């Protein structure tokens, strides 16, 4: 049986280019079957290739003690070295990756299944892993904790992307653990170790709605089971219907009226795009022309530049059938001048170009300055204005009281004729002041 396994293994080595002498030398190192590759690391395979390349020296006979003619140890001929080209060694690494992956998945290792095409595929995977190792400085961040069932699809995509950058026992990305195959043999020890790494997904769910489905798998350290439970629930009919309803609601009620504070064209486009993507994931794909129709219909901005951009898109068949092109083009017509407001004001003719937030004061503000103030700051301004008005009214009442006191004549000391003359002069003075305020010139 072992001979059959070694023979099948040598046949697989032949399919990736190894010569018969080299394949025989490799199996002579103790590899009696193809699955025995999984017992060593890839670096040890390189050492074995060096041994085969170097060969062994012969051993001379050792005579028996006492000078007898008998021989204690027979002579052994040397084994000549066999050149192992770099490509053979590289393809052997691909074979090792294939065997290791199947062992972790609990899938039988059948030498006849390893074709030349599979050998080339896994050799390229080895290269990709090496390239990824060179870029280890750029690590993929895990997704933000899962908090809303209607956000499952983008969360799961980010999770798969993250797991593809995390390597397991044999430096293989962990995303293979969440494969869709269910009819496989029980996992081996290495695969269970990978599951234990994957259960770290609890950190992304422990305080959210998904924890209910992850908790039963924590004690068993079954990360694959936890992810499958999440997929089964959040990709089920109930959640799917709710997610689609939320997406359609976004398409119905998300309106763009111009650049307004923290919601502008970019966020408007992203909101619609996310809704389109959700519907597509759940089998409700909208045509590109339908997407553009929603994009333009929900644009209620009345700025002349924006209306011009919409008219141009409506007259362009290419943009009317491509949501991305329409969105990119219309973004050129957004007016980021926040000083534009509905209504008119005389002071708006001289808009301030200073983007610095105005100080809180009781005086007047331009429309642009007033728009930059928060509701609380506006309340403070109103309070300051009310206090200033109250202070002015108090000052007027005090001035009036002082005036009346100064005009009251002292007993027995004021001449009536003189008092009448003063009153006439004072009346005439007040009249001149009033005429001068209304814009007429007076000398």
XYZ file of N, CA and C in Angstrom, residues 205-386:
546
model
N -18.679 41.470 17.302
C -20.121 41.255 17.441
C -20.618 41.293 18.879
N -19.699 41.278 19.862
C -20.082 41.037 21.247
C -21.095 42.040 21.789
N -21.065 43.279 21.346
C -21.998 44.291 21.863
C -23.094 44.645 20.869
N -23.256 43.834 19.849
C -24.247 44.138 18.821
C -25.311 43.067 18.718
N -26.203 43.224 17.748
C -27.313 42.274 17.590
C -26.876 40.881 17.149
N -25.664 40.745 16.616
C -25.218 39.448 16.098
C -24.673 38.525 17.184
N -24.442 39.059 18.386
C -23.824 38.245 19.427
C -24.670 37.020 19.767
N -25.978 37.128 19.653
C -26.880 36.004 19.948
C -26.519 34.777 19.125
N -26.047 34.994 17.901
C -25.761 33.883 16.988
C -24.315 33.410 17.098
N -23.442 34.218 17.693
C -22.036 33.854 17.842
C -21.781 33.157 19.171
N -22.496 33.566 20.217
C -22.239 33.073 21.578
C -22.220 31.552 21.696
N -23.155 30.805 21.058
C -23.133 29.340 21.222
C -21.863 28.669 20.726
N -21.109 29.338 19.867
C -19.912 28.722 19.280
C -18.634 29.126 20.003
N -18.744 30.025 20.977
C -17.533 30.514 21.634
C -16.867 29.433 22.469
N -17.670 28.701 23.283
C -17.076 27.672 24.127
C -16.434 26.572 23.292
N -17.026 26.267 22.149
C -16.473 25.225 21.273
C -15.312 25.745 20.437
N -15.082 27.052 20.504
C -14.029 27.692 19.704
C -14.226 27.394 18.222
N -15.469 27.386 17.792
C -15.810 27.046 16.405
C -16.090 28.331 15.622
N -15.030 28.939 15.096
C -15.192 30.187 14.354
C -15.960 30.006 13.066
N -15.695 28.893 12.372
C -16.399 28.641 11.115
C -17.898 28.501 11.363
N -18.260 27.781 12.433
C -19.671 27.627 12.762
C -20.330 28.949 13.092
N -19.596 29.835 13.779
C -20.137 31.148 14.137
C -20.438 31.966 12.893
N -19.500 31.963 11.953
C -19.704 32.749 10.730
C -20.852 32.175 9.911
N -20.950 30.851 9.842
C -22.048 30.236 9.088
C -23.402 30.557 9.715
N -23.435 30.601 11.061
C -24.691 30.953 11.739
C -25.086 32.389 11.413
N -24.104 33.275 11.371
C -24.383 34.674 11.021
C -24.926 34.780 9.600
N -24.280 34.068 8.677
C -24.718 34.120 7.288
C -26.122 33.546 7.142
N -26.388 32.458 7.852
C -27.698 31.831 7.750
C -28.802 32.781 8.199
N -28.534 33.557 9.252
C -29.564 34.475 9.748
C -29.657 35.732 8.899
N -28.515 36.392 8.698
C -28.542 37.700 8.050
C -28.687 37.645 6.531
N -28.616 36.450 5.982
C -28.894 36.304 4.567
C -30.179 35.504 4.356
N -30.970 35.396 5.429
C -32.253 34.724 5.346
C -33.335 35.639 4.794
N -34.515 35.087 4.596
C -35.607 35.830 3.952
C -36.050 37.044 4.770
N -36.129 36.898 6.100
C -36.640 37.987 6.939
C -35.741 39.206 6.867
N -34.452 39.000 7.094
C -33.511 40.121 7.060
C -33.377 40.662 5.639
N -33.430 39.765 4.656
C -33.327 40.198 3.273
C -34.477 41.140 2.915
N -35.691 40.793 3.320
C -36.854 41.645 3.029
C -36.718 42.998 3.722
N -36.253 42.987 4.966
C -36.089 44.239 5.709
C -35.011 45.115 5.087
N -33.907 44.502 4.692
C -32.806 45.256 4.087
C -33.228 45.882 2.766
N -33.989 45.134 1.982
C -34.469 45.682 0.708
C -35.433 46.833 0.955
N -36.294 46.703 1.971
C -37.241 47.775 2.279
C -36.503 49.045 2.697
N -35.454 48.884 3.504
C -34.656 50.040 3.925
C -33.976 50.689 2.720
N -33.461 49.863 1.812
C -32.785 50.402 0.624
C -33.759 51.173 -0.258
N -34.947 50.625 -0.467
C -35.947 51.337 -1.274
C -36.381 52.638 -0.593
N -36.433 52.627 0.736
C -36.800 53.837 1.471
C -35.740 54.920 1.278
N -34.480 54.512 1.256
C -33.388 55.464 1.015
C -33.534 56.090 -0.370
N -33.832 55.266 -1.370
C -33.986 55.777 -2.730
C -35.188 56.721 -2.855
N -36.175 56.546 -2.003
C -37.381 57.370 -2.089
C -37.233 58.696 -1.363
N -36.513 58.698 -0.238
C -36.519 59.879 0.618
C -35.191 60.622 0.707
N -34.147 60.111 0.094
C -32.873 60.841 0.109
C -32.908 61.923 -0.958
N -32.875 63.185 -0.525
C -33.023 64.325 -1.430
C -31.789 65.207 -1.354
N -31.385 65.712 -2.514
C -30.282 66.679 -2.564
C -30.846 68.055 -2.906
N -30.576 69.040 -2.046
C -31.062 70.400 -2.282
C -29.927 71.393 -2.425
N -28.716 70.900 -2.466
C -27.552 71.775 -2.538
C -26.587 71.421 -1.420
N -25.435 72.075 -1.436
C -24.441 71.824 -0.398
C -24.929 72.430 0.908
N -25.310 71.574 1.841
C -25.880 72.028 3.099
C -25.130 71.418 4.276
N -24.257 72.166 4.878
C -23.565 71.714 6.078
C -22.851 70.393 5.866
N -23.313 69.358 6.582
C -22.632 68.057 6.521
C -23.256 67.102 5.508
N -24.095 67.588 4.631
C -24.676 66.730 3.592
C -24.584 67.444 2.250
N -23.722 66.899 1.399
C -23.538 67.487 0.079
C -23.669 66.436 -1.011
N -23.199 66.767 -2.198
C -23.321 65.871 -3.342
C -22.621 64.528 -3.115
N -21.458 64.548 -2.460
C -20.715 63.300 -2.247
C -21.505 62.326 -1.365
N -22.046 62.823 -0.249
C -22.817 61.947 0.641
C -24.135 61.524 -0.008
N -24.713 62.402 -0.795
C -25.942 62.066 -1.509
C -25.687 60.909 -2.487
N -24.617 61.013 -3.244
C -24.272 59.964 -4.206
C -23.942 58.651 -3.509
N -23.177 58.727 -2.408
C -22.805 57.515 -1.678
C -24.026 56.812 -1.085
N -24.986 57.592 -0.597
C -26.193 57.001 -0.013
C -26.971 56.208 -1.065
N -27.140 56.804 -2.244
C -27.845 56.098 -3.310
C -27.055 54.881 -3.782
N -25.744 55.041 -3.911
C -24.905 53.946 -4.389
C -24.961 52.753 -3.443
N -24.933 53.010 -2.128
C -25.019 51.926 -1.143
C -26.362 51.208 -1.240
N -27.432 51.973 -1.435
C -28.761 51.363 -1.576
C -28.830 50.508 -2.838
N -28.270 51.003 -3.939
C -28.241 50.221 -5.185
C -27.489 48.906 -4.973
N -26.360 48.978 -4.260
C -25.537 47.793 -4.028
C -26.278 46.773 -3.158
N -26.970 47.256 -2.123
C -27.732 46.350 -1.256
C -28.799 45.611 -2.050
N -29.527 46.337 -2.880
C -30.564 45.713 -3.697
C -29.966 44.693 -4.663
N -28.806 45.026 -5.206
C -28.146 44.109 -6.133
C -27.748 42.807 -5.425
N -27.240 42.922 -4.188
C -26.832 41.735 -3.431
C -28.025 40.834 -3.127
N -29.198 41.423 -2.978
C -30.392 40.651 -2.636
C -31.274 40.366 -3.853
N -30.715 40.472 -5.038
C -31.424 40.067 -6.245
C -32.389 41.084 -6.814
N -32.295 42.347 -6.387
C -33.174 43.405 -6.916
C -32.341 44.415 -7.701
N -31.625 43.944 -8.684
C -30.721 44.799 -9.443
C -31.489 45.805 -10.298
N -31.116 47.068 -10.171
C -31.712 48.120 -10.998
C -30.829 48.367 -12.210
N -31.440 48.690 -13.333
C -30.656 49.005 -14.522
C -29.937 50.334 -14.308
N -28.886 50.558 -15.079
C -28.127 51.804 -14.952
C -28.996 53.019 -15.267
N -29.848 52.903 -16.266
C -30.721 54.031 -16.612
C -31.704 54.326 -15.481
N -32.154 53.270 -14.789
C -33.051 53.460 -13.649
C -32.324 54.165 -12.502
N -31.071 53.799 -12.282
C -30.275 54.447 -11.241
C -30.100 55.941 -11.540
N -29.805 56.255 -12.792
C -29.632 57.668 -13.167
C -30.937 58.420 -13.009
N -32.047 57.771 -13.331
C -33.353 58.406 -13.186
C -33.619 58.781 -11.728
N -33.320 57.869 -10.805
C -33.496 58.150 -9.370
C -32.550 59.268 -8.942
N -31.325 59.206 -9.409
C -30.304 60.195 -9.058
C -30.725 61.607 -9.465
N -31.287 61.749 -10.647
C -31.698 63.074 -11.127
C -33.036 63.499 -10.528
N -33.949 62.565 -10.366
C -35.276 62.903 -9.841
C -35.203 63.403 -8.396
N -34.280 62.846 -7.608
C -34.148 63.246 -6.205
C -33.277 64.476 -6.020
N -32.795 65.033 -7.113
C -31.984 66.251 -7.048
C -32.920 67.450 -7.145
N -33.175 68.117 -6.020
C -34.094 69.248 -5.968
C -33.373 70.592 -5.889
N -32.084 70.577 -6.201
C -31.311 71.825 -6.149
C -31.766 72.753 -7.272
N -32.008 74.031 -6.940
C -32.499 75.006 -7.924
C -31.402 75.945 -8.411
N -30.164 75.662 -8.041
C -29.069 76.514 -8.501
C -28.969 76.427 -10.024
N -28.830 77.563 -10.719
C -28.771 77.556 -12.193
C -27.684 76.643 -12.747
N -26.533 76.605 -12.083
C -25.448 75.741 -12.551
C -25.870 74.265 -12.493
N -26.504 73.891 -11.393
C -26.941 72.499 -11.239
C -27.995 72.142 -12.284
N -28.949 73.037 -12.509
C -29.989 72.784 -13.505
C -29.388 72.624 -14.893
N -28.345 73.399 -15.150
C -27.657 73.285 -16.437
C -26.993 71.919 -16.572
N -26.335 71.453 -15.486
C -25.683 70.144 -15.520
C -26.682 69.014 -15.720
N -27.840 69.104 -15.066
C -28.877 68.081 -15.216
C -29.375 68.033 -16.653
N -29.566 69.218 -17.256
C -30.046 69.282 -18.638
C -29.048 68.643 -19.603
N -27.758 68.849 -19.341
C -26.723 68.273 -20.205
C -26.744 66.745 -20.107
N -26.876 66.218 -18.896
C -26.918 64.767 -18.704
C -28.140 64.172 -19.393
N -29.274 64.843 -19.261
C -30.513 64.336 -19.873
C -30.418 64.294 -21.397
N -29.557 65.104 -21.947
C -29.370 65.103 -23.395
C -28.235 64.216 -23.859
N -27.597 63.492 -22.924
C -26.459 62.636 -23.254
C -26.849 61.182 -22.986
N -27.013 60.400 -24.033
C -27.463 59.010 -23.889
C -26.461 58.164 -23.106
N -25.179 58.449 -23.263
C -24.150 57.674 -22.564
C -24.246 57.879 -21.056
N -24.357 59.132 -20.632
C -24.448 59.409 -19.190
C -25.798 58.976 -18.621
N -26.849 59.025 -19.415
C -28.162 58.610 -18.937
C -28.238 57.096 -18.717
N -27.264 56.368 -19.218
C -27.256 54.910 -19.046
C -26.056 54.441 -18.232
N -25.426 55.380 -17.489
C -24.270 55.024 -16.669
C -24.288 55.888 -15.402
N -24.662 55.270 -14.289
C -24.807 56.018 -13.032
C -23.495 56.670 -12.606
N -22.390 55.948 -12.686
C -21.103 56.481 -12.239
C -20.705 57.706 -13.052
N -20.886 57.638 -14.369
C -20.536 58.779 -15.220
C -21.428 59.978 -14.928
N -22.719 59.721 -14.738
C -23.643 60.819 -14.458
C -23.301 61.487 -13.141
N -22.996 60.688 -12.116
C -22.672 61.242 -10.796
C -21.369 62.035 -10.840
N -20.355 61.485 -11.505
C -19.071 62.184 -11.594
C -19.215 63.510 -12.337
N -20.028 63.503 -13.393
C -20.177 64.726 -14.188
C -20.962 65.782 -13.412
N -22.047 65.389 -12.753
C -22.878 66.372 -12.056
C -22.149 66.979 -10.859
N -21.177 66.249 -10.310
C -20.407 66.785 -9.181
C -19.643 68.049 -9.574
N -19.380 68.210 -10.877
C -18.672 69.406 -11.346
C -19.541 70.651 -11.232
N -20.853 70.486 -11.082
C -21.766 71.625 -11.064
C -22.240 71.992 -9.658
N -21.667 71.359 -8.653
C -22.061 71.699 -7.284
C -21.498 73.050 -6.905
N -22.296 73.831 -6.207
C -21.874 75.153 -5.742
C -21.545 75.040 -4.268
N -20.260 75.121 -3.970
C -19.832 74.960 -2.581
C -19.830 76.267 -1.818
N -20.371 77.356 -2.410
C -20.446 78.637 -1.726
C -21.603 78.598 -0.742
N -21.311 78.459 0.554
C -22.351 78.331 1.569
C -23.048 79.640 1.860
N -22.645 80.744 1.231
C -23.290 82.030 1.491
C -24.612 82.147 0.761
N -24.872 81.224 -0.208
C -26.129 81.295 -0.943
C -27.260 80.762 -0.087
N -28.294 81.532 0.093
C -29.436 81.141 0.904
C -30.703 81.584 0.223
N -31.807 80.959 0.604
C -33.081 81.388 0.073
C -33.433 82.728 0.683
N -34.222 83.532 -0.058
C -34.550 84.876 0.429
C -33.520 85.864 -0.056
N -33.798 87.169 0.152
C -32.882 88.182 -0.322
C -32.563 89.134 0.816
N -31.408 89.723 0.739
C -30.981 90.701 1.727
C -30.098 91.716 1.051
N -30.237 92.974 1.467
C -29.417 94.030 0.858
C -27.948 93.735 1.099
N -27.619 93.216 2.276
C -26.221 92.960 2.582
C -25.651 91.789 1.804
N -26.496 90.954 1.165
C -25.988 89.811 0.414
C -25.249 90.237 -0.843
N -25.397 91.473 -1.239
C -24.678 91.968 -2.414
C -23.193 92.052 -2.146
N -22.845 92.116 -0.869
C -21.430 92.181 -0.515
C -21.145 91.020 0.437
N -21.080 89.802 -0.116
C -20.846 88.619 0.706
C -19.402 88.592 1.196
N -19.256 88.169 2.418
C -17.922 88.104 2.991
C -17.198 86.877 2.467
N -15.955 87.020 2.109
C -15.145 85.891 1.644
C -14.355 85.281 2.789
N -14.508 85.855 3.976
C -13.796 85.323 5.131
C -14.524 84.092 5.668
N -13.867 82.928 5.663
C -14.491 81.692 6.087
C -14.354 81.463 7.593
N -13.682 82.376 8.293
C -13.532 82.231 9.733
C -14.875 82.454 10.413
N -15.167 81.650 11.413
C -16.449 81.750 12.099
C -16.534 83.082 12.832
N -17.648 83.813 12.668
C -17.764 85.133 13.300
C -17.899 85.024 14.807
N -17.452 86.086 15.516
C -17.565 86.123 16.962
C -19.007 86.407 17.370
N -19.360 86.004 18.577
C -20.711 86.243 19.100
C -20.801 87.700 19.546
N -21.724 88.453 18.950
C -21.888 89.858 19.284
C -23.351 90.238 19.109
N -23.691 91.421 19.619
C -25.079 91.876 19.525
C -25.361 92.624 18.227
N -24.322 92.914 17.462
C -24.490 93.698 16.239
C -25.076 92.896 15.091
N -24.994 93.475 13.892
C -25.564 92.844 12.700
C -24.617 91.802 12.108
N -25.197 90.838 11.376
C -24.449 89.786 10.699
C -24.871 89.746 9.229
N -23.914 89.368 8.374
C -24.274 89.111 6.980
C -24.961 87.745 6.918
N -25.696 87.448 5.852
C -26.324 86.119 5.751
C -25.319 84.975 5.870
N -24.138 85.163 5.301
C -23.115 84.123 5.361
C -22.658 83.890 6.801
N -22.427 84.989 7.543
C -21.994 84.865 8.927
C -23.082 84.226 9.791
N -24.325 84.647 9.582
C -25.434 84.111 10.386
C -25.608 82.610 10.150
N -25.369 82.157 8.894
C -25.512 80.745 8.561
C -24.459 79.896 9.270
N -23.294 80.473 9.528
C -22.214 79.719 10.163
C -22.448 79.493 11.651
N -23.362 80.238 12.245
C -23.618 80.097 13.671
C -24.537 78.909 13.938
N -24.275 78.218 15.050
C -25.163 77.130 15.459
C -26.416 77.718 16.107
N -27.402 76.856 16.365
C -28.637 77.324 17.004
C -28.365 77.912 18.378
N -27.474 77.302 19.140
C -27.153 77.823 20.465
C -26.481 79.184 20.371
N -25.598 79.345 19.378
C -24.915 80.629 19.208
C -25.894 81.716 18.771
N -26.856 81.332 17.943
C -27.878 82.303 17.537
C -28.709 82.752 18.737
N -28.999 81.812 19.639
C -29.733 82.171 20.855
C -28.933 83.145 21.711
N -27.612 82.938 21.769
C -26.757 83.856 22.533
C -26.782 85.254 21.923
N -26.757 85.299 20.574
C -26.819 86.607 19.902
C -28.125 87.306 20.238
N -29.226 86.555 20.173
C -30.530 87.143 20.484
C -30.569 87.647 21.923
N -29.958 86.902 22.837
C -29.922 87.319 24.235
C -29.109 88.599 24.405
N -27.956 88.650 23.683
C -27.130 89.866 23.752
C -27.890 91.063 23.194
N -28.618 90.860 22.113
C -29.380 91.957 21.524
C -30.488 92.432 22.475
N -31.148 91.465 23.131
C -32.205 91.845 24.077
C -31.631 92.623 25.251
